Amino acid sequence: MKIKAFTSMIATVLVTGTILAGCGAADKNTGVGVASPAPDGEQKQPTYTFRLAESHPADYPTTLGDKKFAELVNQKTNGRIKIEVFPSAQLGEEKAVIEQVQLGAIEFTRVSTGPLAEFNKAFGVFSLPYIFESEEHEWNFLNGPDAQKLLEGLSDSKFMGLSYYDSGARSFYTRKPVTSIEDLKGMKIRVIQNKVNIDLMQALGASATPMPYGDVFNALQTGVIDGAENNWPSFYTSKHYEQAKNLIVDAHQRVPEVLMASKVTWDKLSDADKQAIKEAAMESVAYQREQWKKFEKEAEDKVRAAGVTVTDISDLKPWQEAVKPMIEKYRSEYKEVLDAIENAKNM
Ligand code: GTR
C-alpha cells in the first residue's frame, strides 16, 4: 500500500515535471507558463516568472521603481506573477533589449524614450530640446491624455507601454571646459542613437557620435569622444564624471523613461492579470519619482564634491535660438503632441 502510494506520488511528480518542463521548453522565449491541472480537474490560474531588463545599477531610482512594480504585481496576483529585475544591463544594452522585448524573448523592460524613438517614431518628440520648462511642465504633460496615447501607440511596435518614470534633465559634460555654446563647436559628443539627437548636435555645431551607454566611459577615457550628455544620476553612477570633469547645466532635454512589456507576452495574459500589471505600473510611479528626487540631489552633491566644474547658464536664449530651425523641421511631424506639450505649461 505504502509502496503503491509512493509510486503514484513519483508518477505525479514525473508527470507534473514533464508538463512544466514541456511548457518551459515550448514557451522558453516568452516565459509564459501554462495552467497546471488542479487535483479536482479544474484549471488553476497560471503562474508566471518574467524577466525585466534594466540598464542601471541595483540601487538606481529606475531600478527601485522596477522593483516596486514587481512587488506590486506579485501582491496583486497573490504571488502568481513573479517579475525578476535584472539590473546593470545584465540582459544587454538598451537597443538590444528593446529588440528582444519586441520578439518576446524578454518580457518587461524599463528604457529611455531616447532609444525607443528608433522603434516608435512618435517618441522622438521627447528628444526635441527645451520643449519642457520644468519638471512640473513635463509631468503635467506625462500625466495627461496625449502622453497616454503615446504609450498606447507602442502596441503598433509590439510593445505594451505601462507608465512613465522620471529621468530629470540632460546636460552636456566634456573633457575640456565648455562655458558657452561656441565651445561645443566641432566637439564629438556621444548621443543616444536617434534621428532627432543627430540633428540636435548638428544644430549646436557639434558632431553626434551615437554609441551604447556602456561604451561611453571608455570612449571618454581614450578620447574617442570629447563629451556626452545625461542627467545627474547617470553622470554619477556611470562614473563619466571621472573622465569628463566639466558640466554645463543647459538642461536641453527631459527624456522620460518608460516601463513596458512585450506585446507577445501581453497577449497571452488574462484580462485580470493585465489589469493587475497596469495598476502596479501606475502605482509604482509615485515611488520612483520620490526616489528620483532624492537621488538626483545626492548625485549632484557627489559629483560636485568630486571636483567637477559645474557651469550654470544665465541666458539660455542663444541655445534655444540655435535649435529653433531644427524644432521647426520636426513641427509638422509632431504637431499634435507639441501643441499638447505647449498647453501643459499652463495647467
Ligand atoms: C539614461 C537613461 C538610460 C540610457 C542612458 C543613455 O539617462 O536612464 O536608460 O538611455 O541615459 O544615455 O544611454
Tab-separated table of C-alpha atoms and ligand atoms in Angstrom:
chain	number	residue	atom	x	y	z
A	1	MET	CA	0.000	0.000	0.000
A	2	LYS	CA	2.753	2.344	1.063
A	3	ILE	CA	4.807	1.425	-1.961
A	4	LYS	CA	1.800	1.976	-4.204
A	5	ALA	CA	1.194	5.451	-2.742
A	6	PHE	CA	4.873	6.274	-3.125
A	7	THR	CA	4.884	5.051	-6.717
A	8	SER	CA	1.846	7.109	-7.599
A	9	MET	CA	3.442	10.138	-5.952
A	10	ILE	CA	6.570	9.644	-8.091
A	11	ALA	CA	4.342	9.303	-11.151
A	12	THR	CA	2.580	12.552	-10.274
A	13	VAL	CA	5.896	14.319	-9.766
A	14	LEU	CA	7.180	12.961	-13.060
A	15	VAL	CA	4.045	13.930	-14.962
A	16	THR	CA	3.968	17.401	-13.403
A	17	GLY	CA	7.660	17.751	-14.048
A	18	THR	CA	7.149	16.811	-17.656
A	19	ILE	CA	4.294	19.268	-18.078
A	20	LEU	CA	6.346	22.049	-16.560
A	21	ALA	CA	9.488	21.095	-18.443
A	22	GLY	CA	7.476	20.785	-21.609
A	23	CYS	CA	5.844	24.156	-21.243
A	24	GLY	CA	9.181	25.632	-20.220
A	25	ALA	CA	10.711	24.416	-23.455
A	26	ALA	CA	7.768	25.388	-25.611
A	27	ASP	CA	7.428	28.796	-24.055
A	28	LYS	CA	11.024	29.400	-23.143
A	29	ASN	CA	11.135	32.585	-25.140
A	30	THR	CA	8.155	34.193	-23.558
A	31	GLY	CA	8.442	32.820	-20.048
A	32	VAL	CA	4.705	32.306	-20.203
A	33	GLY	CA	3.684	29.363	-18.076
A	34	VAL	CA	0.769	27.075	-18.743
A	35	ALA	CA	-2.017	26.305	-16.318
A	36	SER	CA	-1.282	23.114	-14.473
A	37	PRO	CA	-4.347	20.949	-13.776
A	38	ALA	CA	-5.673	21.133	-10.225
A	39	PRO	CA	-6.265	17.796	-8.453
A	40	ASP	CA	-10.031	18.121	-8.875
A	41	GLY	CA	-9.623	18.518	-12.603
A	42	GLU	CA	-10.304	22.252	-12.684
A	43	GLN	CA	-7.821	24.599	-14.361
A	44	LYS	CA	-5.763	26.552	-11.833
A	45	GLN	CA	-4.834	30.122	-12.696
A	46	PRO	CA	-1.432	30.096	-14.345
A	47	THR	CA	1.764	31.151	-12.607
A	48	TYR	CA	4.465	33.041	-14.421
A	49	THR	CA	8.034	34.117	-13.926
A	50	PHE	CA	9.032	37.026	-16.125
A	51	ARG	CA	12.257	38.958	-16.605
A	52	LEU	CA	12.567	42.730	-16.537
A	53	ALA	CA	15.672	44.230	-18.136
A	54	GLU	CA	17.146	47.371	-16.568
A	55	SER	CA	20.388	49.037	-17.654
A	56	HIS	CA	21.077	50.900	-14.409
A	57	PRO	CA	22.601	49.537	-11.181
A	58	ALA	CA	20.507	47.864	-8.480
A	59	ASP	CA	20.085	50.977	-6.304
A	60	TYR	CA	19.367	53.465	-9.113
A	61	PRO	CA	15.926	55.172	-8.940
A	62	THR	CA	14.571	53.476	-12.070
A	63	THR	CA	15.638	50.071	-10.752
A	64	LEU	CA	13.947	50.821	-7.441
A	65	GLY	CA	10.814	51.716	-9.423
A	66	ASP	CA	11.061	48.418	-11.343
A	67	LYS	CA	11.345	46.512	-8.068
A	68	LYS	CA	8.359	48.300	-6.585
A	69	PHE	CA	6.409	47.452	-9.740
A	70	ALA	CA	7.413	43.769	-9.459
A	71	GLU	CA	6.441	43.691	-5.791
A	72	LEU	CA	3.010	45.197	-6.517
A	73	VAL	CA	2.368	42.782	-9.387
A	74	ASN	CA	3.240	39.903	-7.083
A	75	GLN	CA	0.897	41.189	-4.373
A	76	LYS	CA	-1.982	41.848	-6.744
A	77	THR	CA	-1.767	38.376	-8.261
A	78	ASN	CA	-1.377	36.571	-4.925
A	79	GLY	CA	2.136	35.550	-5.805
A	80	ARG	CA	1.232	34.021	-9.176
A	81	ILE	CA	3.222	36.502	-11.247
A	82	LYS	CA	6.832	36.930	-10.341
A	83	ILE	CA	8.913	39.550	-12.127
A	84	GLU	CA	12.668	39.272	-11.691
A	85	VAL	CA	14.525	42.527	-12.201
A	86	PHE	CA	17.918	42.185	-13.931
A	87	PRO	CA	19.845	45.432	-13.346
A	88	SER	CA	23.184	46.693	-14.729
A	89	ALA	CA	22.446	45.739	-18.343
A	90	GLN	CA	22.846	42.037	-17.482
A	91	LEU	CA	20.380	41.235	-20.272
A	92	GLY	CA	22.086	43.579	-22.739
A	93	GLU	CA	22.358	47.212	-23.775
A	94	GLU	CA	19.124	49.133	-24.244
A	95	LYS	CA	18.765	48.807	-28.015
A	96	ALA	CA	19.393	45.049	-27.958
A	97	VAL	CA	16.964	44.675	-25.056
A	98	ILE	CA	14.246	46.573	-26.910
A	99	GLU	CA	14.689	44.201	-29.866
A	100	GLN	CA	14.396	41.205	-27.542
A	101	VAL	CA	11.269	42.645	-25.954
A	102	GLN	CA	9.779	43.160	-29.386
A	103	LEU	CA	10.333	39.454	-30.078
A	104	GLY	CA	9.004	38.375	-26.692
A	105	ALA	CA	12.350	36.905	-25.601
A	106	ILE	CA	12.460	39.403	-22.694
A	107	GLU	CA	9.056	40.134	-21.189
A	108	PHE	CA	9.500	43.521	-19.483
A	109	THR	CA	11.911	46.420	-19.532
A	110	ARG	CA	12.473	49.953	-18.358
A	111	VAL	CA	14.021	52.004	-21.117
A	112	SER	CA	14.561	55.606	-22.032
A	113	THR	CA	12.275	57.135	-24.631
A	114	GLY	CA	15.544	58.141	-26.368
A	115	PRO	CA	16.387	54.729	-27.871
A	116	LEU	CA	12.697	53.840	-28.041
A	117	ALA	CA	12.276	56.548	-30.710
A	118	GLU	CA	14.110	54.317	-33.181
A	119	PHE	CA	11.358	51.732	-32.769
A	120	ASN	CA	8.373	54.059	-32.490
A	121	LYS	CA	8.913	57.423	-34.161
A	122	ALA	CA	6.329	59.244	-32.064
A	123	PHE	CA	8.692	59.011	-29.060
A	124	GLY	CA	11.270	61.137	-30.892
A	125	VAL	CA	9.356	64.166	-29.662
A	126	PHE	CA	10.963	63.801	-26.217
A	127	SER	CA	14.413	64.288	-27.728
A	128	LEU	CA	13.496	67.729	-29.052
A	129	PRO	CA	15.405	70.296	-26.978
A	130	TYR	CA	13.995	72.813	-24.491
A	131	ILE	CA	10.366	71.813	-25.047
A	132	PHE	CA	9.736	71.437	-21.306
A	133	GLU	CA	10.352	74.360	-18.978
A	134	SER	CA	10.458	72.359	-15.806
A	135	GLU	CA	9.761	69.050	-14.120
A	136	GLU	CA	6.251	70.270	-13.367
A	137	HIS	CA	5.619	71.126	-17.002
A	138	GLU	CA	6.907	67.725	-18.107
A	139	TRP	CA	4.722	65.835	-15.620
A	140	ASN	CA	1.652	67.895	-16.438
A	141	PHE	CA	2.084	66.518	-19.914
A	142	LEU	CA	3.065	62.961	-18.895
A	143	ASN	CA	0.007	62.667	-16.666
A	144	GLY	CA	-2.300	63.863	-19.428
A	145	PRO	CA	-4.199	62.083	-22.219
A	146	ASP	CA	-1.712	62.807	-25.034
A	147	ALA	CA	1.174	61.129	-23.245
A	148	GLN	CA	-1.132	58.220	-22.508
A	149	LYS	CA	-1.957	57.995	-26.209
A	150	LEU	CA	1.764	57.754	-26.966
A	151	LEU	CA	2.039	54.789	-24.589
A	152	GLU	CA	-0.937	53.126	-26.259
A	153	GLY	CA	0.653	53.696	-29.681
A	154	LEU	CA	3.533	51.457	-28.610
A	155	SER	CA	1.365	48.460	-29.418
A	156	ASP	CA	1.990	49.211	-33.131
A	157	SER	CA	5.628	48.369	-32.425
A	158	LYS	CA	4.834	45.191	-30.476
A	159	PHE	CA	5.156	46.736	-27.017
A	160	MET	CA	2.692	47.398	-24.246
A	161	GLY	CA	3.501	50.784	-22.686
A	162	LEU	CA	2.709	50.767	-18.957
A	163	SER	CA	3.933	54.004	-17.388
A	164	TYR	CA	6.452	56.818	-17.456
A	165	TYR	CA	9.255	57.233	-14.934
A	166	ASP	CA	11.232	60.363	-14.148
A	167	SER	CA	14.611	60.963	-15.676
A	168	GLY	CA	15.276	64.608	-14.835
A	169	ALA	CA	17.019	66.818	-17.368
A	170	ARG	CA	20.054	66.119	-19.525
A	171	SER	CA	23.033	68.466	-19.770
A	172	PHE	CA	26.429	68.340	-21.504
A	173	TYR	CA	29.645	67.167	-19.888
A	174	THR	CA	33.006	67.365	-21.555
A	175	ARG	CA	36.687	66.606	-21.149
A	176	LYS	CA	37.652	70.211	-21.947
A	177	PRO	CA	35.721	73.077	-20.349
A	178	VAL	CA	32.616	74.306	-22.124
A	179	THR	CA	31.237	77.576	-20.833
A	180	SER	CA	29.260	78.731	-23.859
A	181	ILE	CA	27.580	77.301	-26.907
A	182	GLU	CA	30.616	78.318	-29.020
A	183	ASP	CA	32.844	75.950	-27.054
A	184	LEU	CA	30.768	72.979	-28.187
A	185	LYS	CA	31.527	73.610	-31.846
A	186	GLY	CA	33.366	70.768	-33.518
A	187	MET	CA	33.292	68.571	-30.401
A	188	LYS	CA	32.429	64.911	-30.736
A	189	ILE	CA	29.524	64.311	-28.404
A	190	ARG	CA	28.099	60.897	-27.657
A	191	VAL	CA	24.331	60.754	-28.025
A	192	ILE	CA	21.637	58.136	-27.676
A	193	GLN	CA	21.080	56.907	-31.182
A	194	ASN	CA	18.052	58.526	-32.771
A	195	LYS	CA	17.426	60.874	-35.639
A	196	VAL	CA	16.463	63.872	-33.505
A	197	ASN	CA	19.669	63.676	-31.456
A	198	ILE	CA	21.820	63.694	-34.586
A	199	ASP	CA	20.046	66.834	-35.818
A	200	LEU	CA	20.297	68.408	-32.387
A	201	MET	CA	24.076	68.057	-32.276
A	202	GLN	CA	24.336	69.465	-35.754
A	203	ALA	CA	22.228	72.461	-34.757
A	204	LEU	CA	24.624	73.116	-31.880
A	205	GLY	CA	27.657	72.809	-34.145
A	206	ALA	CA	28.862	69.578	-32.509
A	207	SER	CA	29.274	66.215	-34.103
A	208	ALA	CA	26.983	63.425	-32.907
A	209	THR	CA	28.606	60.107	-32.032
A	210	PRO	CA	25.913	57.543	-31.234
A	211	MET	CA	27.051	54.598	-29.139
A	212	PRO	CA	25.646	52.337	-26.407
A	213	TYR	CA	25.659	53.784	-22.895
A	214	GLY	CA	28.005	51.073	-21.651
A	215	ASP	CA	30.727	52.145	-24.114
A	216	VAL	CA	30.783	55.812	-23.138
A	217	PHE	CA	33.201	55.575	-20.193
A	218	ASN	CA	35.954	54.033	-22.340
A	219	ALA	CA	35.248	56.394	-25.217
A	220	LEU	CA	35.715	59.354	-22.861
A	221	GLN	CA	38.829	57.826	-21.332
A	222	THR	CA	40.507	57.177	-24.681
A	223	GLY	CA	39.400	60.471	-26.204
A	224	VAL	CA	37.277	58.841	-28.912
A	225	ILE	CA	34.661	61.404	-27.865
A	226	ASP	CA	35.043	64.840	-26.295
A	227	GLY	CA	31.912	64.632	-24.221
A	228	ALA	CA	28.438	63.270	-23.682
A	229	GLU	CA	25.226	64.365	-22.034
A	230	ASN	CA	22.964	62.972	-19.372
A	231	ASN	CA	21.153	63.666	-16.107
A	232	TRP	CA	22.895	63.935	-12.703
A	233	PRO	CA	22.206	60.347	-11.586
A	234	SER	CA	23.556	58.776	-14.791
A	235	PHE	CA	26.531	61.158	-14.887
A	236	TYR	CA	27.368	59.978	-11.399
A	237	THR	CA	26.648	56.220	-11.422
A	238	SER	CA	28.282	55.687	-14.833
A	239	LYS	CA	31.418	57.395	-13.433
A	240	HIS	CA	31.571	59.527	-16.559
A	241	TYR	CA	32.369	62.466	-14.242
A	242	GLU	CA	35.774	60.893	-13.604
A	243	GLN	CA	36.654	61.352	-17.282
A	244	ALA	CA	34.595	64.411	-18.217
A	245	LYS	CA	35.093	66.866	-15.401
A	246	ASN	CA	33.147	69.784	-16.862
A	247	LEU	CA	29.401	70.003	-16.767
A	248	ILE	CA	27.363	72.787	-18.306
A	249	VAL	CA	23.817	72.798	-16.989
A	250	ASP	CA	21.850	73.635	-20.116
A	251	ALA	CA	19.120	71.036	-19.367
A	252	HIS	CA	18.451	70.628	-23.092
A	253	GLN	CA	16.226	67.576	-22.825
A	254	ARG	CA	13.798	65.945	-20.457
A	255	VAL	CA	13.618	62.436	-21.863
A	256	PRO	CA	11.332	60.335	-19.682
A	257	GLU	CA	11.737	56.637	-19.041
A	258	VAL	CA	9.120	54.068	-19.994
A	259	LEU	CA	8.138	50.855	-18.290
A	260	MET	CA	6.839	48.419	-20.875
A	261	ALA	CA	6.002	44.811	-21.651
A	262	SER	CA	6.390	42.725	-24.759
A	263	LYS	CA	3.160	42.561	-26.726
A	264	VAL	CA	3.888	38.868	-27.314
A	265	THR	CA	3.755	38.275	-23.558
A	266	TRP	CA	0.881	40.670	-23.023
A	267	ASP	CA	-1.421	38.985	-25.494
A	268	LYS	CA	-1.170	35.699	-23.595
A	269	LEU	CA	-2.341	37.155	-20.277
A	270	SER	CA	-5.858	37.116	-18.880
A	271	ASP	CA	-7.721	40.412	-18.605
A	272	ALA	CA	-7.466	40.287	-14.820
A	273	ASP	CA	-3.680	39.842	-14.966
A	274	LYS	CA	-3.362	42.659	-17.495
A	275	GLN	CA	-5.327	44.903	-15.162
A	276	ALA	CA	-3.159	43.965	-12.169
A	277	ILE	CA	0.018	44.732	-14.121
A	278	LYS	CA	-1.317	48.049	-15.410
A	279	GLU	CA	-2.317	49.115	-11.904
A	280	ALA	CA	1.013	48.052	-10.435
A	281	ALA	CA	2.889	50.085	-13.056
A	282	MET	CA	0.835	53.219	-12.390
A	283	GLU	CA	1.142	52.804	-8.628
A	284	SER	CA	4.920	52.434	-8.837
A	285	VAL	CA	5.337	55.878	-10.441
A	286	ALA	CA	4.975	57.946	-7.258
A	287	TYR	CA	7.602	55.801	-5.551
A	288	GLN	CA	10.009	56.047	-8.492
A	289	ARG	CA	9.620	59.829	-8.603
A	290	GLU	CA	10.315	60.102	-4.876
A	291	GLN	CA	13.452	58.012	-5.270
A	292	TRP	CA	14.447	60.111	-8.258
A	293	LYS	CA	14.194	63.387	-6.352
A	294	LYS	CA	16.301	62.065	-3.523
A	295	PHE	CA	18.977	60.535	-5.691
A	296	GLU	CA	19.174	63.417	-8.160
A	297	LYS	CA	20.305	65.709	-5.336
A	298	GLU	CA	22.627	63.094	-3.890
A	299	ALA	CA	24.260	62.515	-7.296
A	300	GLU	CA	24.718	66.243	-7.820
A	301	ASP	CA	26.354	66.623	-4.400
A	302	LYS	CA	28.667	63.663	-5.009
A	303	VAL	CA	29.741	64.917	-8.415
A	304	ARG	CA	30.411	68.439	-7.120
A	305	ALA	CA	32.330	67.052	-4.160
A	306	ALA	CA	34.470	65.049	-6.595
A	307	GLY	CA	35.671	68.323	-8.102
A	308	VAL	CA	33.617	68.554	-11.292
A	309	THR	CA	33.402	72.122	-12.605
A	310	VAL	CA	29.731	72.963	-12.925
A	311	THR	CA	28.771	75.902	-15.145
A	312	ASP	CA	25.267	77.316	-14.925
A	313	ILE	CA	23.878	79.216	-17.900
A	314	SER	CA	22.352	82.560	-17.047
A	315	ASP	CA	20.865	83.101	-20.503
A	316	LEU	CA	19.567	80.101	-22.414
A	317	LYS	CA	18.456	82.219	-25.386
A	318	PRO	CA	21.457	81.561	-27.668
A	319	TRP	CA	20.985	77.815	-27.120
A	320	GLN	CA	17.253	77.966	-27.774
A	321	GLU	CA	17.775	80.143	-30.854
A	322	ALA	CA	20.341	77.737	-32.283
A	323	VAL	CA	17.924	74.816	-32.173
A	324	LYS	CA	14.821	76.655	-33.364
A	325	PRO	CA	15.214	75.669	-37.050
A	326	MET	CA	15.571	72.001	-36.163
A	327	ILE	CA	12.481	72.100	-33.966
A	328	GLU	CA	10.626	73.732	-36.856
A	329	LYS	CA	11.793	70.917	-39.105
A	330	TYR	CA	10.024	68.450	-36.820
A	331	ARG	CA	6.989	70.592	-36.095
A	332	SER	CA	4.692	69.070	-38.703
A	333	GLU	CA	5.666	65.519	-37.694
A	334	TYR	CA	4.956	66.129	-34.004
A	335	LYS	CA	2.391	68.922	-34.303
A	336	GLU	CA	-0.361	67.473	-32.138
A	337	VAL	CA	1.943	66.396	-29.334
A	338	LEU	CA	3.956	69.619	-29.433
A	339	ASP	CA	0.723	71.573	-29.065
A	340	ALA	CA	-0.289	69.400	-26.120
A	341	ILE	CA	3.134	69.964	-24.543
A	342	GLU	CA	2.752	73.702	-25.017
A	343	ASN	CA	-0.691	73.600	-23.382
A	344	ALA	CA	0.630	71.610	-20.432
A	345	LYS	CA	2.741	74.637	-19.498
A	346	ASN	CA	-0.204	76.478	-18.038
A	347	MET	CA	-2.040	73.650	-16.323
B	1	GTR	C1	19.977	57.447	-19.038
B	1	GTR	C2	18.788	56.531	-19.227
B	1	GTR	C3	19.263	55.218	-19.774
B	1	GTR	C4	20.090	55.410	-21.030
B	1	GTR	C5	21.153	56.455	-20.844
B	1	GTR	C6	21.908	56.781	-22.128
B	1	GTR	O1	19.554	58.684	-18.529
B	1	GTR	O2	18.159	56.311	-17.998
B	1	GTR	O3	18.155	54.410	-19.996
B	1	GTR	O4	19.259	55.761	-22.115
B	1	GTR	O5	20.622	57.643	-20.278
B	1	GTR	O6	22.318	57.921	-22.280
B	1	GTR	O7	22.103	55.888	-22.960
